[in-house]
Coordinates of C-alpha atoms in Angstrom, one line a residue:
M1 CA 1.5 105.7 41.1
K2 CA 1.6 102.9 38.5
R3 CA 0.8 99.4 39.7
V4 CA 3.3 96.8 38.5
Y5 CA 2.8 93.1 38.1
C6 CA 6.0 91.1 37.5
L7 CA 6.2 87.7 35.6
Y8 CA 9.2 85.4 36.0
R9 CA 9.6 82.1 34.1
V10 CA 12.1 79.4 33.7
S11 CA 11.8 76.4 31.4
T12 CA 13.4 73.7 33.6
K13 CA 13.4 72.7 37.3
G14 CA 17.2 73.0 37.2
Q15 CA 17.0 76.7 36.4
V16 CA 14.7 77.2 39.5
E17 CA 17.3 75.7 41.7
K18 CA 20.1 77.9 40.3
D19 CA 20.1 81.7 39.8
D20 CA 17.6 82.2 37.0
I21 CA 14.4 83.2 38.9
P22 CA 16.3 85.1 41.6
M23 CA 18.3 86.9 38.9
Q24 CA 15.1 87.9 37.0
K25 CA 13.5 89.1 40.3
Q26 CA 16.5 91.2 41.3
A27 CA 16.7 92.8 37.8
C28 CA 13.0 93.7 37.8
H29 CA 13.2 95.2 41.3
E30 CA 16.2 97.3 40.3
F31 CA 14.4 98.5 37.2
V32 CA 11.2 99.5 39.2
A33 CA 13.4 101.3 41.7
E34 CA 14.7 103.5 38.9
Q35 CA 11.1 104.6 38.0
S36 CA 9.8 107.4 40.2
D37 CA 6.1 106.4 40.0
W38 CA 6.2 102.6 39.8
H39 CA 5.3 100.2 42.6
I40 CA 5.3 96.3 42.5
E41 CA 1.9 95.1 43.5
K42 CA 2.2 91.3 42.7
E43 CA 4.7 88.8 41.3
F44 CA 4.1 85.6 39.4
S45 CA 6.6 82.8 39.0
E46 CA 6.4 79.9 36.5
K47 CA 8.8 77.1 37.4
G48 CA 9.7 74.5 34.8
V49 CA 7.2 75.9 32.2
S50 CA 8.2 76.0 28.6
G51 CA 7.2 79.1 26.8
F52 CA 7.7 77.3 23.5
K53 CA 5.8 74.1 24.0
I54 CA 2.9 75.3 26.3
A55 CA 0.2 77.5 25.0
A56 CA -0.9 80.6 26.9
K57 CA -4.3 79.2 27.6
D58 CA -2.7 76.3 29.5
R59 CA -0.4 78.5 31.6
D60 CA -2.0 79.5 34.9
A61 CA 0.1 82.7 35.4
I62 CA -0.9 84.1 32.0
Q63 CA -4.6 83.3 32.6
D64 CA -4.4 85.1 36.0
L65 CA -2.7 88.1 34.5
Q66 CA -5.3 88.4 31.8
K67 CA -8.1 88.2 34.3
A68 CA -6.4 90.9 36.4
A69 CA -5.9 93.0 33.3
V70 CA -9.7 92.8 32.5
E71 CA -10.4 93.9 36.1
K72 CA -8.0 96.8 35.8
K73 CA -5.9 95.7 38.8
F74 CA -2.5 96.8 37.4
D75 CA -1.0 99.2 34.9
V76 CA 2.3 97.7 33.9
L77 CA 3.4 94.1 33.1
L78 CA 7.1 93.8 33.7
V79 CA 9.4 90.9 32.6
F80 CA 13.1 90.5 32.5
M81 CA 12.9 89.8 28.7
F82 CA 9.9 89.6 26.5
D83 CA 10.5 85.9 25.8
R84 CA 9.5 85.3 29.5
I85 CA 5.9 85.9 28.3
G86 CA 6.4 83.1 25.7
R87 CA 8.3 81.9 22.6
K88 CA 5.5 80.9 20.3
E89 CA 5.7 83.2 17.2
D90 CA 2.1 82.3 16.2
E91 CA 0.7 83.2 19.6
T92 CA 2.8 85.3 22.0
P93 CA 2.9 88.5 19.8
F94 CA -0.9 88.6 20.0
V95 CA -0.9 88.0 23.7
V96 CA 1.4 91.0 24.2
E97 CA -0.9 93.1 21.9
W98 CA -3.9 92.0 23.9
F99 CA -2.5 93.3 27.1
V100 CA -1.7 96.7 25.4
R101 CA -5.3 96.9 24.1
Q102 CA -6.5 96.4 27.7
G103 CA -4.5 99.6 28.7
V104 CA -1.6 97.7 30.2
E105 CA 1.9 98.8 29.4
V106 CA 4.2 95.9 28.6
W107 CA 7.8 96.4 29.6
S108 CA 11.1 94.4 29.5
V109 CA 14.1 95.2 31.7
K110 CA 16.4 94.5 28.7
E111 CA 14.3 95.7 25.7
G112 CA 12.2 98.5 27.0
Q113 CA 8.5 99.1 26.3
Q114 CA 6.6 97.3 23.5
R115 CA 4.3 99.7 21.7
F116 CA 1.8 99.3 18.9
D117 CA 1.5 102.8 17.5
T118 CA 2.3 101.9 13.9
H119 CA 2.3 98.9 11.6
V120 CA 6.1 98.8 12.0
D121 CA 5.7 98.3 15.7
K122 CA 3.4 95.3 15.0
L123 CA 6.0 93.8 12.6
L124 CA 8.9 94.3 15.0
N125 CA 6.8 92.7 17.8
Y126 CA 6.2 89.7 15.6
I127 CA 9.9 89.5 14.5
R128 CA 11.0 89.6 18.1
F129 CA 9.0 86.5 19.1
W130 CA 9.7 84.8 15.8
Q131 CA 13.4 85.1 16.7
A132 CA 12.7 83.8 20.2
S133 CA 10.8 80.9 18.7
G134 CA 13.7 80.2 16.4
E135 CA 16.1 80.0 19.4
S136 CA 13.8 77.5 21.1
I137 CA 13.6 75.5 17.9
K138 CA 17.4 75.6 17.7
T139 CA 17.7 74.4 21.3
S140 CA 15.1 71.7 20.7
I141 CA 17.0 70.6 17.5
R142 CA 20.3 70.4 19.4
T143 CA 18.8 68.3 22.1
R144 CA 16.9 66.1 19.7
T145 CA 20.0 65.8 17.4
R146 CA 22.1 64.6 20.4
M147 CA 19.5 62.1 21.4
E148 CA 19.3 60.9 17.8
Q149 CA 23.1 60.6 17.7
L150 CA 23.1 58.5 20.9
V151 CA 20.4 56.2 19.5
K152 CA 22.2 55.8 16.2
E153 CA 25.4 55.0 18.1
G154 CA 23.6 52.3 20.0
H155 CA 23.8 54.1 23.4
F156 CA 20.9 54.1 25.9
K157 CA 19.4 57.6 26.2
G158 CA 18.3 57.3 29.8
G159 CA 15.3 56.2 31.9
T160 CA 14.2 52.7 33.0
A161 CA 15.6 49.7 31.1
P162 CA 12.9 48.0 28.9
Y163 CA 11.8 44.7 30.1
G164 CA 14.3 42.1 28.9
Y165 CA 17.3 44.3 29.6
R166 CA 19.3 45.6 32.5
L167 CA 21.4 48.7 33.0
V168 CA 25.2 48.2 33.3
H169 CA 28.2 50.5 33.4
K170 CA 30.6 49.8 30.5
G171 CA 32.9 52.8 31.0
R172 CA 31.0 55.3 28.9
V173 CA 30.9 58.9 30.4
N174 CA 28.9 62.0 29.5
K175 CA 30.3 65.5 28.8
R176 CA 30.4 66.2 32.6
G177 CA 32.6 63.2 33.2
H178 CA 29.8 61.1 34.9
E179 CA 29.6 57.4 34.1
V180 CA 26.4 56.6 32.3
F181 CA 24.4 53.3 31.8
D182 CA 24.2 51.1 28.8
L183 CA 21.8 48.2 28.0
E184 CA 22.5 44.5 28.3
I185 CA 20.2 41.6 27.7
D186 CA 18.8 40.1 30.9
E187 CA 18.9 36.3 30.6
Y188 CA 15.7 35.5 32.5
E189 CA 13.6 38.4 31.3
S190 CA 14.6 37.8 27.7
T191 CA 13.2 34.3 28.0
V192 CA 9.9 35.7 28.9
V193 CA 10.0 38.2 26.0
R194 CA 10.7 35.4 23.6
R195 CA 7.8 33.4 25.0
I196 CA 5.4 36.4 24.6
F197 CA 6.4 36.8 20.9
H198 CA 6.1 33.1 20.3
L199 CA 2.6 32.8 21.8
H200 CA 1.6 35.9 19.8
T201 CA 2.9 34.9 16.4
A202 CA 2.4 31.1 16.6
Y203 CA -0.9 30.9 18.4
G204 CA -2.5 34.3 17.8
M205 CA -2.7 35.3 21.4
G206 CA -3.4 39.0 21.9
P207 CA -2.2 41.1 24.9
Q208 CA -5.3 40.3 27.0
T209 CA -4.9 36.5 26.5
L210 CA -1.2 36.6 27.0
S211 CA -1.7 38.5 30.3
R212 CA -4.0 35.7 31.5
R213 CA -1.7 33.0 30.3
L214 CA 1.4 34.5 32.1
T215 CA -0.6 35.0 35.3
E216 CA -1.8 31.4 35.2
D217 CA 1.8 30.2 34.7
G218 CA 3.0 32.3 37.6
V219 CA 5.2 34.6 35.5
L220 CA 5.5 38.0 37.1
N221 CA 6.9 41.3 35.9
R222 CA 10.0 43.1 37.2
A223 CA 8.0 44.6 40.1
G224 CA 6.7 41.2 41.2
R225 CA 3.2 41.9 39.9
N226 CA 1.1 40.2 37.2
F227 CA 1.7 41.4 33.6
V228 CA -1.1 43.6 32.3
A229 CA -2.3 43.9 28.7
P230 CA -0.9 47.4 28.0
S231 CA 2.6 46.3 29.2
I232 CA 2.5 43.3 26.9
R233 CA 1.3 45.5 24.0
N234 CA 4.3 47.8 24.7
I235 CA 6.6 44.8 24.5
L236 CA 5.1 43.6 21.2
T237 CA 5.5 47.0 19.6
N238 CA 8.9 48.1 20.9
P239 CA 11.7 47.7 18.2
I240 CA 14.3 47.4 20.9
Y241 CA 13.7 43.6 20.9
K242 CA 15.0 43.3 17.3
G243 CA 18.0 45.3 18.4
V244 CA 16.8 48.7 17.1
L245 CA 16.9 51.8 19.5
R246 CA 14.2 54.4 19.0
F247 CA 13.9 58.1 19.8
G248 CA 10.7 59.6 18.3
E249 CA 10.8 58.8 14.6
T250 CA 14.5 58.1 14.6
L251 CA 15.5 54.4 14.5
S252 CA 19.0 53.1 14.9
E253 CA 20.6 50.4 12.8
P254 CA 20.1 46.9 14.4
F255 CA 22.6 46.1 17.1
E256 CA 23.2 42.3 17.5
H257 CA 24.1 42.6 21.2
L258 CA 20.6 44.0 21.9
K259 CA 18.6 41.6 19.7
I260 CA 16.2 39.2 21.5
I261 CA 13.8 38.6 18.6
D262 CA 14.6 38.0 15.0
D263 CA 13.4 40.5 12.4
E264 CA 10.9 38.3 10.7
T265 CA 9.2 37.4 14.0
F266 CA 9.0 41.0 15.0
R267 CA 7.6 42.0 11.5
L268 CA 4.9 39.3 11.8
S269 CA 4.0 40.5 15.3
Q270 CA 3.4 44.0 14.0
E271 CA 1.3 42.7 11.1
L272 CA -0.9 40.8 13.5
M273 CA -1.3 43.8 15.8
E274 CA -2.3 46.0 12.8
Q275 CA -4.7 43.3 11.5
R276 CA -6.5 43.3 14.9
S277 CA -6.7 47.1 15.1
R278 CA -10.3 48.3 15.4
N279 CA -9.8 50.8 12.6
R280 CA -8.9 48.0 10.2
E281 CA -12.1 45.9 11.0
E282 CA -13.0 45.7 7.3
L283 CA -9.6 44.5 6.3
R284 CA -9.0 42.2 9.3
R285 CA -7.9 38.6 8.4
V286 CA -6.7 37.5 11.8
P287 CA -9.3 36.2 14.4
R288 CA -9.8 38.1 17.7
R289 CA -11.7 35.2 19.3
L290 CA -11.1 31.6 18.3
A291 CA -14.0 29.1 17.8
K292 CA -13.0 25.9 19.5
N293 CA -13.1 23.5 16.5
C294 CA -13.0 25.7 13.4
L295 CA -9.9 26.4 11.3
L296 CA -11.1 29.6 9.7
V297 CA -12.1 32.5 11.9
G298 CA -11.9 36.1 10.7
N299 CA -10.6 35.3 7.3
I300 CA -13.6 33.4 5.7
F301 CA -16.1 35.3 3.6
C302 CA -19.3 34.8 1.5
G303 CA -18.5 34.4 -2.2
H304 CA -21.8 36.1 -3.1
C305 CA -22.0 39.2 -0.9
G306 CA -18.5 39.5 0.4
G307 CA -19.6 39.5 4.1
R308 CA -18.0 37.6 6.8
L309 CA -19.0 34.0 7.6
V310 CA -19.5 33.5 11.3
T311 CA -19.2 30.3 13.3
S312 CA -22.2 28.5 14.7
T313 CA -23.3 25.1 15.8
A314 CA -26.2 22.8 14.8
G315 CA -27.4 19.6 16.2
T316 CA -30.0 16.8 15.9
R317 CA -31.3 14.0 18.0
Y318 CA -32.1 10.5 16.7
Q319 CA -32.8 7.1 18.1
R320 CA -30.8 4.0 17.2
A321 CA -32.4 0.6 16.5
N322 CA -31.6 -0.5 20.0
G323 CA -33.5 2.4 21.5
E324 CA -30.5 4.5 22.4
E325 CA -31.0 8.2 21.9
V326 CA -28.1 10.0 20.3
Y327 CA -27.4 13.7 20.1
R328 CA -25.1 14.8 17.2
R329 CA -23.6 18.3 17.1
W330 CA -21.5 19.9 14.4
W331 CA -19.9 23.3 13.5
R332 CA -21.0 25.5 10.6
Y333 CA -20.0 28.7 8.8
L334 CA -23.0 31.0 8.4
C335 CA -23.3 34.0 6.1
Y336 CA -24.2 36.8 8.5
N337 CA -25.8 38.9 5.8
R338 CA -27.9 36.0 4.6
V339 CA -29.1 35.3 8.2
R340 CA -29.6 38.8 9.5
H341 CA -30.1 40.9 6.2
K342 CA -31.7 38.5 3.7
G343 CA -32.0 41.1 1.0
E344 CA -28.2 41.6 0.9
C345 CA -27.2 38.1 -0.1
C346 CA -28.6 35.6 -2.5
G347 CA -26.1 32.8 -1.7
Q348 CA -26.2 29.7 0.5
T349 CA -27.0 30.3 4.2
G350 CA -24.6 27.8 5.9
Y351 CA -21.7 25.5 5.2
S352 CA -20.3 22.5 7.0
A353 CA -17.1 23.7 8.8
E354 CA -15.6 20.3 8.8
R355 CA -16.0 20.0 5.0
I356 CA -14.6 23.5 4.3
D357 CA -11.7 23.1 6.8
E358 CA -10.5 19.9 5.3
A359 CA -10.6 21.2 1.8
V360 CA -8.6 24.3 2.8
R361 CA -6.2 22.4 4.9
E362 CA -5.4 20.0 2.0
S363 CA -5.0 22.8 -0.4
I364 CA -2.6 24.7 1.9
R365 CA -0.7 21.5 2.5
K366 CA -0.2 20.9 -1.3
L367 CA 0.8 24.6 -1.7
L368 CA 3.4 24.4 1.0
D369 CA 4.8 21.2 -0.3
G370 CA 5.3 22.9 -3.7
L371 CA 7.0 25.8 -2.2
K372 CA 9.7 23.6 -0.7
K373 CA 10.7 22.5 -4.2
I374 CA 11.4 26.0 -5.5
P375 CA 15.2 26.9 -5.3
M376 CA 15.8 29.9 -3.1
Q377 CA 17.8 31.6 -5.9
T378 CA 14.9 31.5 -8.3
V379 CA 12.5 33.1 -5.9
V380 CA 15.0 35.8 -4.7
E381 CA 15.9 36.9 -8.3
R382 CA 12.2 37.3 -9.3
R383 CA 11.0 38.9 -6.1
Y384 CA 14.0 41.3 -6.0
G385 CA 12.9 43.0 -9.2
L386 CA 9.3 43.3 -7.9
A387 CA 10.6 44.8 -4.6
V388 CA 12.7 47.4 -6.4
D389 CA 9.8 48.4 -8.7
D390 CA 7.5 48.9 -5.7
L391 CA 10.1 51.0 -3.8
E392 CA 10.6 53.2 -6.9
K393 CA 6.9 53.8 -7.2
R394 CA 6.6 54.8 -3.5
L395 CA 9.7 57.0 -3.7
N396 CA 8.3 58.9 -6.7
E397 CA 5.0 59.5 -4.9
A398 CA 6.8 60.7 -1.8
R399 CA 8.9 63.1 -3.8
R400 CA 5.7 64.5 -5.5
I401 CA 4.2 65.2 -2.0
E402 CA 7.4 66.7 -0.8
A403 CA 7.6 69.2 -3.8
K404 CA 3.9 70.1 -3.3
S405 CA 4.4 70.8 0.4
E406 CA 7.4 73.0 -0.3
R407 CA 5.5 75.1 -2.8
G408 CA 2.6 75.4 -0.3
I409 CA 4.9 76.7 2.5
K410 CA 6.6 79.2 0.2
A411 CA 3.2 80.6 -0.9
L412 CA 2.0 80.9 2.7
K413 CA 5.1 82.6 4.0
A414 CA 4.9 85.1 1.1
E415 CA 1.6 86.2 2.6
L416 CA 2.7 86.4 6.2
A417 CA 4.5 89.8 6.2
P418 CA 1.6 91.6 4.3
A419 CA -0.9 90.0 6.8
L420 CA 1.1 91.4 9.8
M421 CA 1.1 94.9 8.2
G422 CA -2.6 94.7 7.6
E423 CA -2.2 94.6 3.8
S424 CA -3.5 91.1 3.2
K425 CA -7.0 89.6 3.2
F426 CA -5.6 86.7 5.3
D427 CA -5.6 86.6 9.1
P428 CA -2.0 86.1 10.5
D429 CA -3.3 83.5 13.0
L430 CA -4.8 81.4 10.3
L431 CA -1.6 81.8 8.2
G432 CA 0.5 80.7 11.2
D433 CA -1.6 77.6 11.7
A434 CA -1.5 76.8 8.0
I435 CA 2.3 77.1 7.9
Q436 CA 2.7 74.8 10.9
A437 CA 0.4 72.2 9.4
A438 CA 2.2 72.4 6.0
Q439 CA 5.6 72.1 7.8
V440 CA 4.5 68.9 9.5
E441 CA 3.4 67.4 6.2
L442 CA 6.7 68.5 4.6
D443 CA 8.8 67.0 7.4
E444 CA 6.9 63.7 7.1
A445 CA 7.4 63.7 3.3
R446 CA 11.1 64.4 3.7
R447 CA 11.5 61.6 6.3
L448 CA 9.7 59.2 4.0
V449 CA 11.8 60.2 1.0
N450 CA 15.0 59.7 3.0
N451 CA 13.9 56.3 4.3
L452 CA 12.9 55.1 0.8
E453 CA 16.1 56.3 -0.7
N454 CA 18.1 54.4 1.9
E455 CA 16.0 51.3 1.4
L456 CA 16.5 51.4 -2.4
A457 CA 20.2 51.9 -2.0
D458 CA 20.5 49.0 0.4
T459 CA 20.2 46.0 -2.0
E460 CA 21.9 43.6 0.4
T461 CA 19.2 44.2 3.0
I462 CA 16.5 43.6 0.4
I463 CA 18.1 40.3 -0.6
R464 CA 18.5 39.2 3.0
T465 CA 14.9 40.0 3.7
L466 CA 13.7 37.9 0.7
E467 CA 15.9 35.0 1.8
R468 CA 14.5 35.1 5.4
Q469 CA 10.9 35.1 4.0
H470 CA 11.7 32.1 1.9
S471 CA 13.2 30.3 4.8
R472 CA 10.2 31.1 6.9
L473 CA 7.8 29.8 4.3
V474 CA 9.8 26.6 4.1
S475 CA 9.7 26.2 7.9
L476 CA 5.9 26.8 7.8
S477 CA 5.5 24.0 5.3
E478 CA 7.5 21.6 7.6
L479 CA 5.5 22.6 10.7
F480 CA 2.0 22.7 9.2
D481 CA 1.0 19.1 9.5
G482 CA 2.5 18.6 13.0
C483 CA 1.1 21.7 14.7
D484 CA -2.2 22.0 16.6
L485 CA -5.3 23.8 15.4
D486 CA -4.4 27.2 16.9
A487 CA -1.0 27.2 15.1
Q488 CA -2.6 26.1 11.8
R489 CA -5.0 29.0 12.0
M490 CA -2.0 31.4 12.4
V491 CA -0.2 29.8 9.5
I492 CA -3.2 30.2 7.2
S493 CA -3.7 33.8 8.3
Q494 CA -0.1 34.6 7.3
L495 CA -0.6 33.0 3.8
V496 CA -4.1 33.8 2.9
D497 CA -5.9 37.1 2.7
G498 CA -9.3 35.5 2.5
V499 CA -11.2 32.3 1.9
Y500 CA -14.4 32.9 -0.2
V501 CA -17.1 30.2 -0.2
S502 CA -20.0 30.1 -2.7
S503 CA -23.0 27.9 -3.2
G504 CA -22.1 24.2 -3.9
Y505 CA -19.0 24.5 -1.7
Q506 CA -17.0 26.4 -4.3
I507 CA -14.0 27.8 -2.5
E508 CA -11.5 30.5 -3.6
L509 CA -8.3 31.1 -1.7
R510 CA -7.1 34.6 -2.1
L511 CA -3.4 34.5 -1.3
N512 CA -1.4 37.4 0.1
V513 CA 1.0 39.3 -2.2
T514 CA 4.1 37.5 -1.1
L515 CA 2.6 34.0 -1.6
E516 CA 1.2 35.0 -5.0
Q517 CA 4.7 35.8 -6.1
Y518 CA 5.8 32.3 -5.0
V519 CA 2.9 30.7 -6.8
E520 CA 4.0 32.5 -10.0
C521 CA 7.5 31.1 -9.5
M522 CA 5.9 27.6 -9.1
D523 CA 3.9 28.1 -12.3
E524 CA 7.0 29.2 -14.3
A525 CA 8.9 26.2 -13.0
R526 CA 6.2 23.7 -14.1
A527 CA 6.7 22.0 -17.5
G528 CA 4.1 22.8 -20.2
G529 CA 3.0 26.0 -18.5
E530 CA 0.7 24.3 -16.0
K531 CA -0.9 26.9 -13.7
T532 CA -1.5 26.6 -10.0
T533 CA -5.1 27.2 -9.2
M534 CA -6.5 28.3 -5.9
V535 CA -10.1 27.6 -6.7
L536 CA -11.4 24.3 -5.4
T537 CA -14.6 22.4 -4.5
A538 CA -15.1 20.9 -1.0

């Protein structure tokens, strides 16, 4: 009598509640009844388990079956269809072959026995699961495509409304005729969102500091609890607040009725988050912690060794003629390498923070005053040409990577059939992994090419972006003198990539790319070819 283990699997909870598992079970029992020497010893059910997304090593039923096979507890593995074992073309064929090598017959009610007597059997086994994987991919593509369509149409795809919005019925129904929710801006919550972005971009507050500030001010989240840093980080990085819906890598066009934050504020916020990322420590120009009385923190460097200057204090005591004892304290910028690693720097050890700050502040003030005098049209015309040149260079590089990836996949696939037939020096598993990795690279390259082509074609968006940048710089010039120290720090971090200080208080301001282009416009506008210099002495 052959001992039979049965495996039933459904991919979703909904299939469990309907007829799928009972149907599989009934079919397997009827099939066993037709065999004179078969007897069902044990049955395994996987409920809501994807055979395409989840590897065999992560499926308890497969692991239990493999353990039982090693212990020779059963003779036949029976499934309704072979895709119940799995739908991963780079894994499931080899799982089936493994059971057969253990002396277990693998049977399907619909497809019969899977044998491995010849190379053709191996190839047919692979093709079967390759086809099953293709069906899963098609189903996944259909689902993803529909979600992407909903996002592009500006419709909410389901779930909890992001903070700042509420769910409302606007008469939209799904294919079953059920009314579904859409998003609408919540007046109170949107005010909190705007405040979070303002404190982040204008004062440089990170998620942790913002969490403390909101708690101190008694601002609670939707559940009536204090805001935590991860929630604030999610708010700061979610494109929904600029009116853009997202599903995976798919982004919709901006929808004005969903916009809480303007595009430039959101862009600046992302730039600040990226600057503060740990993996960009060497490139960071935005302070994580703020020294109480210093203008430059995180973006000031030694002009000799290139290392960061850190803030410190110094003090002295002296006695006045009337006998009064006075303690004087001041802030300094110190070269960390000079203090801690003397052999790495030959420059000056420390600099007066007050002297440096005032020189930088005055230089930025003059620069911003000059920016206000440049006509917007002059700046936009010049920078438009630069923007198009940059996009074309990036597009050509993306196309080169796309073509290289396509050639790589074609070469790998050409080796796959010979490998499965045992006629290649390459292992089929390794080829499968290589094809998957190459496909991911190709998909990313194609997405980048498509995005860059769209950007290049959308000249109106480029011009609007340049106009917004100009308006923002003009507004910064108007605000700089009147804002407090924290806000001045953030203005400088947006304009300057780094301040480099050398012996004798020689200061070099290295402007960011955008501001450099404005300075070039200023230089061209000056009579006699006078050049704007960003090297000064404090």
